[in-house]
Coordinates of C-alpha atoms in Angstrom, one line a residue:
M1 CA 65.2 -34.9 128.3
G2 CA 64.3 -38.1 130.4
L3 CA 67.4 -39.8 130.1
V4 CA 68.4 -39.9 133.8
D5 CA 66.5 -42.4 135.7
D6 CA 64.8 -40.4 138.6
G7 CA 63.4 -43.1 140.6
R8 CA 59.5 -42.5 139.8
Y9 CA 59.0 -45.9 138.8
D10 CA 61.0 -47.8 141.7
R11 CA 58.7 -50.3 143.5
G12 CA 61.2 -50.2 146.5
H13 CA 59.1 -47.7 148.4
E14 CA 56.0 -49.8 148.2
E15 CA 55.3 -52.4 150.9
P16 CA 54.0 -55.6 149.2
S17 CA 50.9 -56.9 150.6
A18 CA 52.0 -60.6 149.5
E19 CA 54.8 -62.2 148.0
L20 CA 54.8 -62.4 144.1
T21 CA 55.4 -65.9 142.7
D22 CA 55.0 -67.3 139.2
D23 CA 52.5 -70.0 140.3
V24 CA 49.0 -69.8 139.1
Y25 CA 45.6 -70.6 141.2
V26 CA 42.8 -72.1 139.8
D27 CA 39.8 -72.8 142.3
E28 CA 38.4 -76.3 141.0
D29 CA 35.1 -75.2 142.3
D30 CA 34.5 -72.5 139.9
V31 CA 35.0 -74.5 137.0
D32 CA 32.0 -76.0 135.2
Y33 CA 32.9 -78.9 133.1
T34 CA 29.3 -80.1 132.3
E35 CA 28.5 -77.4 129.8
E36 CA 28.0 -78.1 126.3
P37 CA 30.3 -76.3 123.9
S38 CA 28.2 -73.5 122.0
E39 CA 27.3 -73.5 118.4
V40 CA 29.2 -71.4 116.3
A41 CA 27.8 -69.7 113.3
P42 CA 29.5 -70.0 110.1
V43 CA 31.1 -67.0 108.4
P44 CA 28.7 -65.7 105.7
Q45 CA 30.5 -66.1 102.2
A46 CA 31.4 -62.6 100.6
R47 CA 29.7 -62.1 97.1
R48 CA 32.3 -62.5 94.3
R49 CA 32.5 -60.0 91.6
P50 CA 32.8 -61.4 88.1
R51 CA 36.4 -61.1 86.9
V52 CA 37.1 -58.3 84.4
A53 CA 39.9 -59.5 81.8
T54 CA 42.7 -57.2 81.9
V55 CA 44.9 -56.4 79.2
P56 CA 48.3 -56.1 79.6
P57 CA 50.1 -52.9 78.5
K58 CA 51.6 -53.0 75.0
Q59 CA 55.1 -53.5 74.9
H60 CA 56.8 -50.8 73.0
E61 CA 60.2 -51.2 71.7
P62 CA 62.5 -49.0 73.6
E63 CA 63.3 -45.6 72.2
V64 CA 66.8 -44.8 71.5
A65 CA 67.3 -41.5 73.4
D66 CA 68.4 -38.4 71.5
L67 CA 71.7 -37.1 73.0
S68 CA 70.7 -33.3 72.3
R69 CA 68.1 -33.9 75.2
I70 CA 70.2 -35.3 77.8
V71 CA 70.6 -33.0 80.8
S72 CA 73.9 -33.1 82.5
V73 CA 74.1 -32.0 85.9
R74 CA 77.1 -31.5 88.2
P75 CA 75.5 -30.8 91.8
R76 CA 77.5 -29.2 94.6
S77 CA 75.1 -30.2 97.3
Y78 CA 72.1 -32.3 97.9
N79 CA 69.9 -29.2 97.5
E80 CA 70.2 -29.7 93.5
A81 CA 68.5 -33.0 93.7
R82 CA 65.4 -31.2 92.6
V83 CA 66.7 -30.2 89.0
I84 CA 67.6 -34.0 88.6
G85 CA 64.2 -35.2 89.7
E86 CA 62.1 -32.8 87.6
N87 CA 64.0 -33.7 84.6
F88 CA 63.9 -37.1 84.9
R89 CA 60.1 -37.0 85.6
D90 CA 59.6 -35.2 82.5
G91 CA 61.4 -38.0 80.4
V92 CA 64.9 -36.4 79.8
P93 CA 67.6 -38.7 80.5
V94 CA 70.2 -37.3 83.3
I95 CA 73.9 -37.6 83.6
M96 CA 74.7 -37.0 87.1
N97 CA 78.4 -36.2 87.9
L98 CA 78.9 -36.2 91.5
S99 CA 82.7 -35.4 91.7
D100 CA 82.4 -31.9 93.1
M101 CA 80.3 -33.4 96.0
E102 CA 81.5 -34.5 99.6
D103 CA 81.3 -38.4 100.3
G104 CA 78.5 -38.3 102.7
E105 CA 76.4 -36.1 100.3
D106 CA 77.2 -38.1 97.1
K107 CA 75.8 -41.0 98.8
R108 CA 72.4 -39.2 99.6
L109 CA 72.0 -38.3 96.0
V110 CA 72.6 -41.5 94.6
D111 CA 70.2 -42.9 97.0
F112 CA 67.6 -40.2 96.1
A113 CA 68.4 -41.1 92.3
A114 CA 67.8 -44.9 93.2
G115 CA 64.4 -44.0 94.7
L116 CA 63.7 -41.9 91.6
I117 CA 64.2 -44.5 89.0
F118 CA 62.5 -47.2 91.2
G119 CA 59.6 -45.2 91.7
L120 CA 59.2 -44.0 87.9
R121 CA 60.3 -47.5 86.4
G122 CA 63.4 -46.1 84.9
N123 CA 67.1 -47.3 85.0
I124 CA 70.4 -46.1 86.3
D125 CA 73.9 -47.0 84.8
R126 CA 77.3 -46.0 86.4
V127 CA 79.4 -44.4 83.7
S128 CA 82.3 -43.9 86.0
S129 CA 83.2 -43.8 89.5
K130 CA 81.2 -40.7 90.3
V131 CA 79.0 -40.3 87.2
F132 CA 75.7 -42.0 86.7
L133 CA 73.2 -41.9 83.9
L134 CA 69.4 -41.9 84.8
C135 CA 67.2 -43.1 81.8
P136 CA 63.5 -42.9 82.0
P137 CA 61.3 -45.8 81.2
G138 CA 61.0 -46.6 77.4
L139 CA 64.4 -44.8 76.6
V140 CA 67.6 -46.6 76.2
V141 CA 71.1 -45.0 75.6
G142 CA 73.2 -46.8 73.2
P143 CA 76.5 -48.4 74.2
E144 CA 78.7 -46.1 71.8
D145 CA 76.8 -42.9 73.4
K146 CA 77.6 -44.5 76.8
E147 CA 81.3 -44.6 76.2
R148 CA 81.3 -41.0 74.7
I149 CA 79.8 -39.9 77.9
A150 CA 82.5 -42.1 80.0
S151 CA 85.3 -40.7 78.0
G152 CA 84.1 -36.8 78.5
G153 CA 83.2 -36.4 75.0
F154 CA 79.7 -35.5 75.8
F155 CA 78.6 -31.7 76.4
N156 CA 75.0 -30.3 76.9
Q157 CA 73.9 -28.9 73.6
S158 CA 70.7 -27.4 75.4

């Protein structure tokens, strides 16, 4: 694997022709101080395009999520991340319950969810210690619904 030094790069077997030093030698006879500095041509200016006015996207009032559309996922391994990602990408809020996962795997899934919500401009809320609510952009789950989810009173009706 190349982790052991095999001596291929040792310089001990070569005989140096001269002693190496940090000193720099400049032959003063080779330097010509009488030359004039050369002219420098200016950099051509890039043509500027006319600015096009951009209209910011309309800010819509966030829509309150319908609890019947929320998907509840209780993954047992990281391989089930695809289900979470596909539902979230389709605009469906996802409850991610990680209580059945091992400690290392659940952190990977939280990292996946954080990347997912960042990339698709959603948001993530911690409902309890191992339960997270992923909301797509433009959807909001109300505080009373979050309390129902946290208390375990939510069941997926789909």
